[in-house]
Short mmCIF file of C-alpha atoms in Angstrom, two decimals:
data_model
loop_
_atom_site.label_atom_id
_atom_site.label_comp_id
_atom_site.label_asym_id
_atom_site.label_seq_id
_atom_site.Cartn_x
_atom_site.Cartn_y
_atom_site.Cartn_z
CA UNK A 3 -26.86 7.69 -8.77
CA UNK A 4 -23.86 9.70 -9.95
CA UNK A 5 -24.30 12.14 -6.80
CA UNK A 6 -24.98 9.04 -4.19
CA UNK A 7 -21.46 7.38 -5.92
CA UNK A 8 -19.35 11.05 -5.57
CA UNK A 9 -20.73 11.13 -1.79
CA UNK A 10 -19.67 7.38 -1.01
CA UNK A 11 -16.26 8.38 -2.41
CA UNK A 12 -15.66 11.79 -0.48
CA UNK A 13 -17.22 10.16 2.81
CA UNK A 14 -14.04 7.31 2.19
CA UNK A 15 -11.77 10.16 3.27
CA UNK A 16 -12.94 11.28 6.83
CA UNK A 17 -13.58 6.95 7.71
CA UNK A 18 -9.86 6.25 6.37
CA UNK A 19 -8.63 8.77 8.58
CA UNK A 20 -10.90 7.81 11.51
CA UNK A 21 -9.72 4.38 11.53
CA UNK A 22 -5.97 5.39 11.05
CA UNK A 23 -6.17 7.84 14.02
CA UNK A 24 -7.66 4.96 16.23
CA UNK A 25 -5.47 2.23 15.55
CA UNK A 26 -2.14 4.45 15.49
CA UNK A 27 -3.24 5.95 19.08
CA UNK A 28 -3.98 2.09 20.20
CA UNK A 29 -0.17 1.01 18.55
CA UNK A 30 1.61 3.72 20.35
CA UNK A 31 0.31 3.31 23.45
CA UNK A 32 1.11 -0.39 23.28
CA UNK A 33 4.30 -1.05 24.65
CA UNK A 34 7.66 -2.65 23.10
CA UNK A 35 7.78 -0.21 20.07
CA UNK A 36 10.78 -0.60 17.65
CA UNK A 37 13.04 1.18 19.43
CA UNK A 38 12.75 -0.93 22.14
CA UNK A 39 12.88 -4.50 19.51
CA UNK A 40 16.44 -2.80 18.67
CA UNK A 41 17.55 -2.35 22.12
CA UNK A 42 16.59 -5.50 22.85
CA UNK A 43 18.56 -7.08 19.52
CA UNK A 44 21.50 -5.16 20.82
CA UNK A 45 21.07 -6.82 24.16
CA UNK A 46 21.07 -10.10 22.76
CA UNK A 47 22.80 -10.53 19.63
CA UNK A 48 23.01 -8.69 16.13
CA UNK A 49 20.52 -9.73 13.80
CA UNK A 50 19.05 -8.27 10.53
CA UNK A 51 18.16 -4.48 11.90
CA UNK A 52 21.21 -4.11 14.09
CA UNK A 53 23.47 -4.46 10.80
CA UNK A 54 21.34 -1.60 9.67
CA UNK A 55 23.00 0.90 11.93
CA UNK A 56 26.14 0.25 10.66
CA UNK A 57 29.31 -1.13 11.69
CA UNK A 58 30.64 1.82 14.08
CA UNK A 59 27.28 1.63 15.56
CA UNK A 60 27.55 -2.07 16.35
CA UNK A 61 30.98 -1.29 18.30
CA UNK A 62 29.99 1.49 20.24
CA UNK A 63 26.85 -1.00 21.46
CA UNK A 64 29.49 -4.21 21.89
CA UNK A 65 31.12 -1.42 23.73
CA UNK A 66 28.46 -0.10 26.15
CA UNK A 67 27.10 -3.64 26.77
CA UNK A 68 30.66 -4.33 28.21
CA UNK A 69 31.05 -1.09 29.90
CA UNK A 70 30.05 -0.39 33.77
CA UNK A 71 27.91 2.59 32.28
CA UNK A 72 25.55 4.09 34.50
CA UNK A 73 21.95 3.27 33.81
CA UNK A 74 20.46 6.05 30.92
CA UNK A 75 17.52 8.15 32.01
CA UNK A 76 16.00 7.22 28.83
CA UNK A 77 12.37 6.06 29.35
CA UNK A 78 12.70 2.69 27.30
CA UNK A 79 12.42 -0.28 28.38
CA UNK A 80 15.89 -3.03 28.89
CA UNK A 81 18.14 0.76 28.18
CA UNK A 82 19.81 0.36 30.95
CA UNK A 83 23.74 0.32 30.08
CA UNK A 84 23.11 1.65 26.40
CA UNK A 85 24.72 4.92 25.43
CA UNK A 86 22.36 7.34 25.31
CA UNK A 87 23.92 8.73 21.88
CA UNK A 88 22.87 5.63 20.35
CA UNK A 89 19.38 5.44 21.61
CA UNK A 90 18.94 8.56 20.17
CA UNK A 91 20.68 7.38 16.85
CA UNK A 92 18.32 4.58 16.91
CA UNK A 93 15.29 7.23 17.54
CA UNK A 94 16.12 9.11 14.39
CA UNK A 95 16.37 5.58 12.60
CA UNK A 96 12.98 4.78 13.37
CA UNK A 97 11.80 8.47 13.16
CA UNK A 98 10.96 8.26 16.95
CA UNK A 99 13.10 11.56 16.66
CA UNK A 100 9.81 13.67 16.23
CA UNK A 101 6.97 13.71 18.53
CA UNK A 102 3.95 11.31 17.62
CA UNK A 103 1.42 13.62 16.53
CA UNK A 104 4.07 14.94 13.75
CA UNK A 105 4.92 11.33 12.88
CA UNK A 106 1.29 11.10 12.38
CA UNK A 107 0.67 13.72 9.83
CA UNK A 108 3.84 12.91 7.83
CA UNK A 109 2.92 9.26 7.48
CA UNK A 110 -0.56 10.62 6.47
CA UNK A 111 0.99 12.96 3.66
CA UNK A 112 3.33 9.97 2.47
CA UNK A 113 0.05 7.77 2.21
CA UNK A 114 -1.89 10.53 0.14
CA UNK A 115 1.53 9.60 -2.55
CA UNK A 116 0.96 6.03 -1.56
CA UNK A 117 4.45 6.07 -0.51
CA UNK A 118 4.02 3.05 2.49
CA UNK A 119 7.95 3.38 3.60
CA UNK A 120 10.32 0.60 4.29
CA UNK A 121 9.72 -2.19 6.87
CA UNK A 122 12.41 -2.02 9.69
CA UNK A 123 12.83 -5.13 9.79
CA UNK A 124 12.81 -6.34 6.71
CA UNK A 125 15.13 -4.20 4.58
CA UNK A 126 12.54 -3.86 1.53
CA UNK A 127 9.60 -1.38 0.65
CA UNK A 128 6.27 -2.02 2.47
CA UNK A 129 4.88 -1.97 -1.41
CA UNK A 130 7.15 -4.87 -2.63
CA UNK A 131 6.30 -6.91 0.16
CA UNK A 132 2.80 -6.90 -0.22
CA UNK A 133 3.44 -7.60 -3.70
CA UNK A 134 5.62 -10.53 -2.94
CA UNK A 135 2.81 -11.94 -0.44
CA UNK A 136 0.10 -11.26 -2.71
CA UNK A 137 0.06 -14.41 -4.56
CA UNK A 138 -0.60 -16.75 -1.93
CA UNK A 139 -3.27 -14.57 -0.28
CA UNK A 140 -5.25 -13.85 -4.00
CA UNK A 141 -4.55 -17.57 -4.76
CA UNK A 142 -6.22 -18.88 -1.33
CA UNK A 143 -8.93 -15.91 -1.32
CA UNK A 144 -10.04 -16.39 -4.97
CA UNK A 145 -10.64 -20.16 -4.99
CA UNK A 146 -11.55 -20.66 -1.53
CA UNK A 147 -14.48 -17.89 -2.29
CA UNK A 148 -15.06 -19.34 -5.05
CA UNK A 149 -16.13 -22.13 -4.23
CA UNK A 150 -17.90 -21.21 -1.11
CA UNK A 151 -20.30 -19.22 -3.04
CA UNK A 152 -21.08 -22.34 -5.60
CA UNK A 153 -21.44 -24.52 -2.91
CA UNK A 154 -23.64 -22.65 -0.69
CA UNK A 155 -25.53 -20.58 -2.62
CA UNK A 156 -27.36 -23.74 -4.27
CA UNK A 157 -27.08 -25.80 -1.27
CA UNK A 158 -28.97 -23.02 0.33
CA UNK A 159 -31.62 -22.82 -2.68
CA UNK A 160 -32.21 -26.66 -2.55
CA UNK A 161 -32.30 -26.96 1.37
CA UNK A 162 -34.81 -23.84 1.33
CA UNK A 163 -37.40 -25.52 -1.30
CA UNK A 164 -37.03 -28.62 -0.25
CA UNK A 165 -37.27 -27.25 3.69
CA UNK A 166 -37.76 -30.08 6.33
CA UNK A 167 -37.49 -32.93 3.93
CA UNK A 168 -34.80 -35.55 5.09
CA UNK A 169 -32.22 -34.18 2.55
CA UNK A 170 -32.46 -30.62 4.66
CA UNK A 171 -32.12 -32.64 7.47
CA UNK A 172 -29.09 -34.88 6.58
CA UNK A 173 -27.59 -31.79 5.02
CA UNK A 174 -28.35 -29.71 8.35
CA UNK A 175 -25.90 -32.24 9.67
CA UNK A 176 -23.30 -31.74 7.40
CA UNK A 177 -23.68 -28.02 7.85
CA UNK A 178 -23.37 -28.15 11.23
CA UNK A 179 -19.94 -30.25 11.24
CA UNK A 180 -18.85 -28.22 8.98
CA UNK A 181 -19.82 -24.78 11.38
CA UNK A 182 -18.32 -26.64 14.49
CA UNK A 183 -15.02 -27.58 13.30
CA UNK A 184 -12.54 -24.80 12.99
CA UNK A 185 -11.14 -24.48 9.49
CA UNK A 186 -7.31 -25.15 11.24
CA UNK A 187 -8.56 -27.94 12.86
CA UNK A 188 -9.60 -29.58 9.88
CA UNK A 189 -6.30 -28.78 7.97
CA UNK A 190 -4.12 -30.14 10.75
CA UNK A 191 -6.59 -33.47 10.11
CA UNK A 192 -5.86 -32.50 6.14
CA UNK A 193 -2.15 -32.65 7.00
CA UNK A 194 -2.00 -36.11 8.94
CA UNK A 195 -4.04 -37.93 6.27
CA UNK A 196 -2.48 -36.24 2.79
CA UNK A 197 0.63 -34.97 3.35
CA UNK A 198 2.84 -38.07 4.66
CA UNK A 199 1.96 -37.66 8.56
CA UNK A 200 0.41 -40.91 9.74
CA UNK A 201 -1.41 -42.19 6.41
CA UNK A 202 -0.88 -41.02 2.93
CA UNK A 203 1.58 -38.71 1.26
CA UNK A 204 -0.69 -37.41 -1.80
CA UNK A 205 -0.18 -33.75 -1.61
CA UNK A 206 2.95 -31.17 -0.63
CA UNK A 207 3.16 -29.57 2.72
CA UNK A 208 5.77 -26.76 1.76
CA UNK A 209 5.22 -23.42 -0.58
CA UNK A 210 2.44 -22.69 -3.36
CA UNK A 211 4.72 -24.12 -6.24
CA UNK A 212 7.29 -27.28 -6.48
CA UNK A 213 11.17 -26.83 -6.54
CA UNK A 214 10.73 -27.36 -10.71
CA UNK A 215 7.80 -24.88 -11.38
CA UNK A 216 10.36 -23.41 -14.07
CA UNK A 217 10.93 -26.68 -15.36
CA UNK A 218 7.43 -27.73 -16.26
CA UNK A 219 4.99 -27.33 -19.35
CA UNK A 220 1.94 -24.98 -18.65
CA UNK A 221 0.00 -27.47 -18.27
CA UNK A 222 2.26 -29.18 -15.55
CA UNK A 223 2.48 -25.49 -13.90
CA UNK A 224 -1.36 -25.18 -13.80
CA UNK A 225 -1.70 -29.29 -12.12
CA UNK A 226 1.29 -28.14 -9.57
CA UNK A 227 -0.45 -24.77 -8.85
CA UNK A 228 -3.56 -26.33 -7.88
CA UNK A 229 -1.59 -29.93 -6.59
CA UNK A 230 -0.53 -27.41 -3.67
CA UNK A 231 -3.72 -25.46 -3.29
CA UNK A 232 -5.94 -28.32 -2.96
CA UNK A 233 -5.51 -29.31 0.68
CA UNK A 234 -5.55 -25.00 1.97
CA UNK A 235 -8.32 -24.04 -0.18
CA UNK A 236 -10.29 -27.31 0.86
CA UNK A 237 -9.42 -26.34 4.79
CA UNK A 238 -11.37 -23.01 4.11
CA UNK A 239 -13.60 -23.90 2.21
CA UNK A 240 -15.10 -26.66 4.60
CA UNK A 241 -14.58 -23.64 7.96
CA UNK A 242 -16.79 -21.06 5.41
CA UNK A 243 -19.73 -22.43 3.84
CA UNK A 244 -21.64 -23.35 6.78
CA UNK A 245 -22.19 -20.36 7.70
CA UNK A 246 -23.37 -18.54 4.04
CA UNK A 247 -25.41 -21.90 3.32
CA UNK A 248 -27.99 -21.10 6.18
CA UNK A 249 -27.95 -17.39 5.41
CA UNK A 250 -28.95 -18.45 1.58
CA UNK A 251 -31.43 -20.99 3.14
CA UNK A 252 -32.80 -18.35 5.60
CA UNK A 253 -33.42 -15.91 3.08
CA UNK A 254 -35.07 -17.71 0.54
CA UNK A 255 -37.13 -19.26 3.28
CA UNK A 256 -38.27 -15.55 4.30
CA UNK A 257 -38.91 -14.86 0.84
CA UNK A 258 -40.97 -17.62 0.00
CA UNK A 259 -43.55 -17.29 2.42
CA UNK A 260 -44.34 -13.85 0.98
CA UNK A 261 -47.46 -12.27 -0.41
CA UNK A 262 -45.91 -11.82 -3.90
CA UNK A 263 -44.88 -15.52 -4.12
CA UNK A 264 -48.43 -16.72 -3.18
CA UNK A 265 -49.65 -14.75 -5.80
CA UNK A 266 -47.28 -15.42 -8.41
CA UNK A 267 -48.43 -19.33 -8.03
CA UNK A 268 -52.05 -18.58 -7.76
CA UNK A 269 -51.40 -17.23 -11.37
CA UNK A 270 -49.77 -20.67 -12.38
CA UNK A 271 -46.65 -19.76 -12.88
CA UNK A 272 -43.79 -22.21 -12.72
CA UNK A 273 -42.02 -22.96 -9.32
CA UNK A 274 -38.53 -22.51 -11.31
CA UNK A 275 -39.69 -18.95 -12.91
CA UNK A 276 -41.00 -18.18 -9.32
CA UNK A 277 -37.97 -19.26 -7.82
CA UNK A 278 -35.22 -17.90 -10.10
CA UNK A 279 -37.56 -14.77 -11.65
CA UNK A 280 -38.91 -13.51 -8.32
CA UNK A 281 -37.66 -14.83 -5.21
CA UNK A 282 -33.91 -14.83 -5.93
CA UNK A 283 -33.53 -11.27 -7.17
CA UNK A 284 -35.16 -10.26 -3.54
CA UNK A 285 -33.15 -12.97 -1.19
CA UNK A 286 -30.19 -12.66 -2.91
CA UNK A 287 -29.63 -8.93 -2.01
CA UNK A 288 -28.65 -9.92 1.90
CA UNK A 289 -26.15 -12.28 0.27
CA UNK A 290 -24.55 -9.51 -2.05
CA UNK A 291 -23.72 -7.47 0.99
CA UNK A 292 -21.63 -9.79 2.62
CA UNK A 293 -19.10 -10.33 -0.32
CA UNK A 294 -17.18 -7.47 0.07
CA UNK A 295 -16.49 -8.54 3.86
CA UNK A 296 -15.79 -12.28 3.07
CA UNK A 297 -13.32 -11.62 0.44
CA UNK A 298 -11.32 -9.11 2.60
CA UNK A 299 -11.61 -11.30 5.54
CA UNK A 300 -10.67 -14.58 3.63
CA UNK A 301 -8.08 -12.78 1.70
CA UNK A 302 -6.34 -10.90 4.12
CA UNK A 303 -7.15 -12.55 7.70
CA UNK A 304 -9.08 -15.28 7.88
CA UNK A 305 -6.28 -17.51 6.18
CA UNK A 306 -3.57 -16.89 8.88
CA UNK A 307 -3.56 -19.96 10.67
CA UNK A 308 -4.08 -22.14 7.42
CA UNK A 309 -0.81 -20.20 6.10
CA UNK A 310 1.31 -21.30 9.07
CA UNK A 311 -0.22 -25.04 8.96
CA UNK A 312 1.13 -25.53 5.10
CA UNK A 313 3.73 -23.18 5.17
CA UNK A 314 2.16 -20.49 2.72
CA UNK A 315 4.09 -16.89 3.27
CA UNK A 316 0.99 -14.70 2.50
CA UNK A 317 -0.36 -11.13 3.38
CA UNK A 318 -2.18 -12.56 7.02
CA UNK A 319 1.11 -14.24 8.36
CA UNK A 320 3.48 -11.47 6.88
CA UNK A 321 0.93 -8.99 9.24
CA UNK A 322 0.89 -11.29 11.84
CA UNK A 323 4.56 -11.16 12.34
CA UNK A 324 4.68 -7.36 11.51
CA UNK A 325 2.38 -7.20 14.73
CA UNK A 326 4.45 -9.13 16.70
CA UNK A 327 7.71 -7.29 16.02
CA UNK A 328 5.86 -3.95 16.28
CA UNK A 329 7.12 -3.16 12.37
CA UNK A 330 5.23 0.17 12.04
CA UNK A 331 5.44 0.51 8.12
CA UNK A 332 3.93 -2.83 7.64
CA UNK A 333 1.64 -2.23 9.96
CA UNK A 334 0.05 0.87 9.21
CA UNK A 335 0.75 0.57 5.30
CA UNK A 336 -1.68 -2.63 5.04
CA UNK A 337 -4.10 -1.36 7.44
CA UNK A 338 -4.09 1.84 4.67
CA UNK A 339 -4.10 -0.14 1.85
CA UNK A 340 -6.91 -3.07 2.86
CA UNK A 341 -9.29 -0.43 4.59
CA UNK A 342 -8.83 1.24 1.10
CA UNK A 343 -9.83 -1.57 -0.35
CA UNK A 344 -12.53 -2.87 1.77
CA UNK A 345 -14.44 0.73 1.67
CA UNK A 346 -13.95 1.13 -2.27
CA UNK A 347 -15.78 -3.24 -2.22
CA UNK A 348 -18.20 -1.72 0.51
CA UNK A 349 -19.25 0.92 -2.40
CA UNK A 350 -19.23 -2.26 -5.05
CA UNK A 351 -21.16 -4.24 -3.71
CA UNK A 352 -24.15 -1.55 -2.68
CA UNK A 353 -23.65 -0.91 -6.41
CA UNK A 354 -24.18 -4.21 -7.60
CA UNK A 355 -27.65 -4.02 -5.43
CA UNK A 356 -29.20 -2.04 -8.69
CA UNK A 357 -27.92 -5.26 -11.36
CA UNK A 358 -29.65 -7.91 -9.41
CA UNK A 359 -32.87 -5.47 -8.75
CA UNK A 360 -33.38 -1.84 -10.24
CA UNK A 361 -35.88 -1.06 -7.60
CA UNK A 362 -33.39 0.23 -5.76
CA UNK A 363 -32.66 4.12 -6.04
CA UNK A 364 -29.50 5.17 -3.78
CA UNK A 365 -29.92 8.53 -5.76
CA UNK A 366 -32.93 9.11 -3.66
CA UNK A 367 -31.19 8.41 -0.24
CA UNK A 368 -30.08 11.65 1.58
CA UNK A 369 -26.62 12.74 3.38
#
C-alpha cells in the first residue's frame, strides 16, 4: 500500500505538468491577451491597471492617443497610434517581455514555491484572493454536498429495495424534475418567490452575511450565516441529487440481484444485515469514486451561475471574470492549485476504497 501511495504521488507531477502545458498553449494562442486588455483601457479610458503604469505613463498615452502618430508595426491588436515605447513598457509589465516558452518555465519554478504572482488586474496576490473567495465557495460546496449525499444516498437505498413499488415511481417523478430543471433555473424561481420579487421577501438576495454580522450574538451569526445560504445551497442541492440518487439506486439494484445476496437469504439472514452488512459495502464503492469530482466541481465550478443569481463573490465567478479579462495569474494559479487538489482527492478517495471494503489490495496493482 505504502509503494502504490508513493507512486500515486510521484505520477501527480508529470499529470500537473501535462495539464499546465495544455491549457497555457490553448490561453496563448487565444487572442486578446493582457497586453492587448491594456491597450484597449488606454484606448478608452483609465481604469484600475492603467493607474498601474504610473502617472508619466498615462501622459505619454493621453499624448499618443492625441497625436497623428503613424500606425506601430507592433503585432497587437487596436495598437495603432500607441507609442511603441509604451507597448513595450506595457510588455515588460505583464512579462510579455520574454518569449512564451521562458514565461512558461519561470511560472513553473514560481509554482514549485507556490508563489501564484499578482493578478493584473486586481492589484492583490493571486493567494489572497483565493483566500478572500474561499468562504463563499467552501460555504456553498460543503452544505450543498452535504446534503446531496444524505438525501440521495438513502433515497437511492429505499427506491432500490422497494424497486417498482408506487413510492419508486412517484419518487422517479420527483427525480426526474429535479434532473430536468437546471439548478439556475430553479434559483431565479427561488429569487421571485423568497427574496421580494413578485411574492414574498423571506430571505436576502445580497452577500453571505448581513450589514450587522459584527453586531450579532453567535448564535444570531450562525441563523444569519445560514438565513443567506438557504435559498443557494437549496438551488444546488435540488440541480445535484437527481443525478447521484439513480446512481445509488442503480447500484444497489445490480448488487442485489447477485449470487452472494441470494445466498446470504437462503441462510436466513435479515434483509437489514443483508442490506447494510453485504450489499452496501460492494455498491457503495462506485459512489465513493465520484466524491472527489463532485466536491471540486460543486466547489469550484458548478456554483458559477448560482453566485451571479444571489450575488455571492466566490472562487467560480472570481475565475469566470479572470477568463474573461484574460488575467493570467488568476488563471493559471487556480488551475495549479484546484488540479492540485483534485489529484491529491483523486488519491483519497481510491484510498478510502480499502475502509468501506479491505478486499481491495492497490499494493498488488502494477505501474
Amino acid at each position: 500500500m505504502f509503494a502504490y501511495i508513493i507512486r500515486r504521488l510521484l505520477l501527480i507531477f508529470p499529470t500537473l505538468l501535462g495539464i499546465m502545458l495544455l491549457n497555457y498553449v490553448i490561453v496563448q494562442a487565444a487572442p486578446g491577451g493582457p497586453v492587448e486588455q491594456m491597450i484597449a483601457q488606454l484606448q478608452g479610458f483609465e481604469t484600475g491597471t492603467a493607474s498601474r503604469m504610473g502617472g508619466s505613463q498615462q501622459g505619454e498615452s493621453r499624448q499618443s492617443q492625441t497625436s497623428n502618430a503613424t500606425a506601430s508595426e507592433s503585432t497587437y491588436r487596436g495598437a495603432q497610434g500607441i507609442d511603441p515605447d509604451l507597448i513595450k513598457r506595457i510588455e515588460k509589465l505583464y512579462g510579455f517581455d520574454k518569449p512564451a516558452h521562458e514565461r512558461f518555465f519561470m511560472m513553473l519554478g514560481n509554482y514549485a514555491r507556490f508563489d501564484f504572482g499578482e493578478s493584473f488586474f486586481r492589484d492583490k496576490k493571486v493567494t489572497d484572493l483565493v483566500i478572500e473567495k474561499l468562504p463563499v465557495s467552501i460555504s456553498l460546496g460543503l452544505w450543498s454536498t452535504l446534503l446531496i449525499y444524505l438525501i440521495s444516498i438513502p433515497l437511492g437505498i429505499r427506491k432500490a429495495v422497494s424497486h417498482g413499488s408506487r413510492f419508486d415511481v412517484w419518487s422517479s417523478y420527483a427525480v426526474t424534475i429535479g434532473y430536468a430543471i437546471p439548478g439556475f433555473l430553479f434559483a431565479i424561481m427561488l429569487v421571485v418567490i423568497f427574496c421580494g420579487g413578485s411574492y414574498l421577501n423571506w430571505f436576502p438576495l445580497r452577500g453571505l452575511t448581513s450589514s450587522n454580522f459584527e453586531e450579532l450574538s453567535i448564535f444570531g451569526k450562525i441563523i444569519d450565516y445560514f438565513w443567506h445560504l438557504a435559498l443557494p445551497v437549496t438551488a444546488l442541492t435540488i440541480g445535484g441529487f437527481a443525478t447521484l440518487t439513480m446512481l445509488t439506486k442503480n447500484s444497489f439494484l445490480d448488487e442485489i440481484n447477485k449470487q452472494y445476496v441470494v445466498t446470504a437469504r437462503a441462510k436466513g439472514l435479515e434483509e437489514k444485515k443483508i442490506l447494510y452488512g453485504h450489499i452496501f459495502r460492494n455498491a457503495m464503492l462506485i459512489i465513493i469514486s465520484g466524491i472527489p469530482a463532485s466536491i471540486i466541481g460543486i466547489l469550484f465550478t458548478g456554483a458559477l451561475l448560482i453566485e451571479v443569481i444571489f450575488s455571492l463573490d466566490g472562487l467560480g465567478l472570481m475565475g469566470f471574470e479572470a477568463a474573461l479579462s484574460r488575467d493570467y495569474p488568476v488563471v493559471f494559479g487556480t488551475l495549479f492549485i484546484f488540479t492540485l487538489i483534485g489529484l491529491l482527492l483523486k488519491l483519497i478517495g481510491d484510498l478510502t476504497y480499502i475502509a468501506i471494503d479491505p478486499r481491495i489490495d492497490f499494493s498488488s496493482r502494477e505501474g
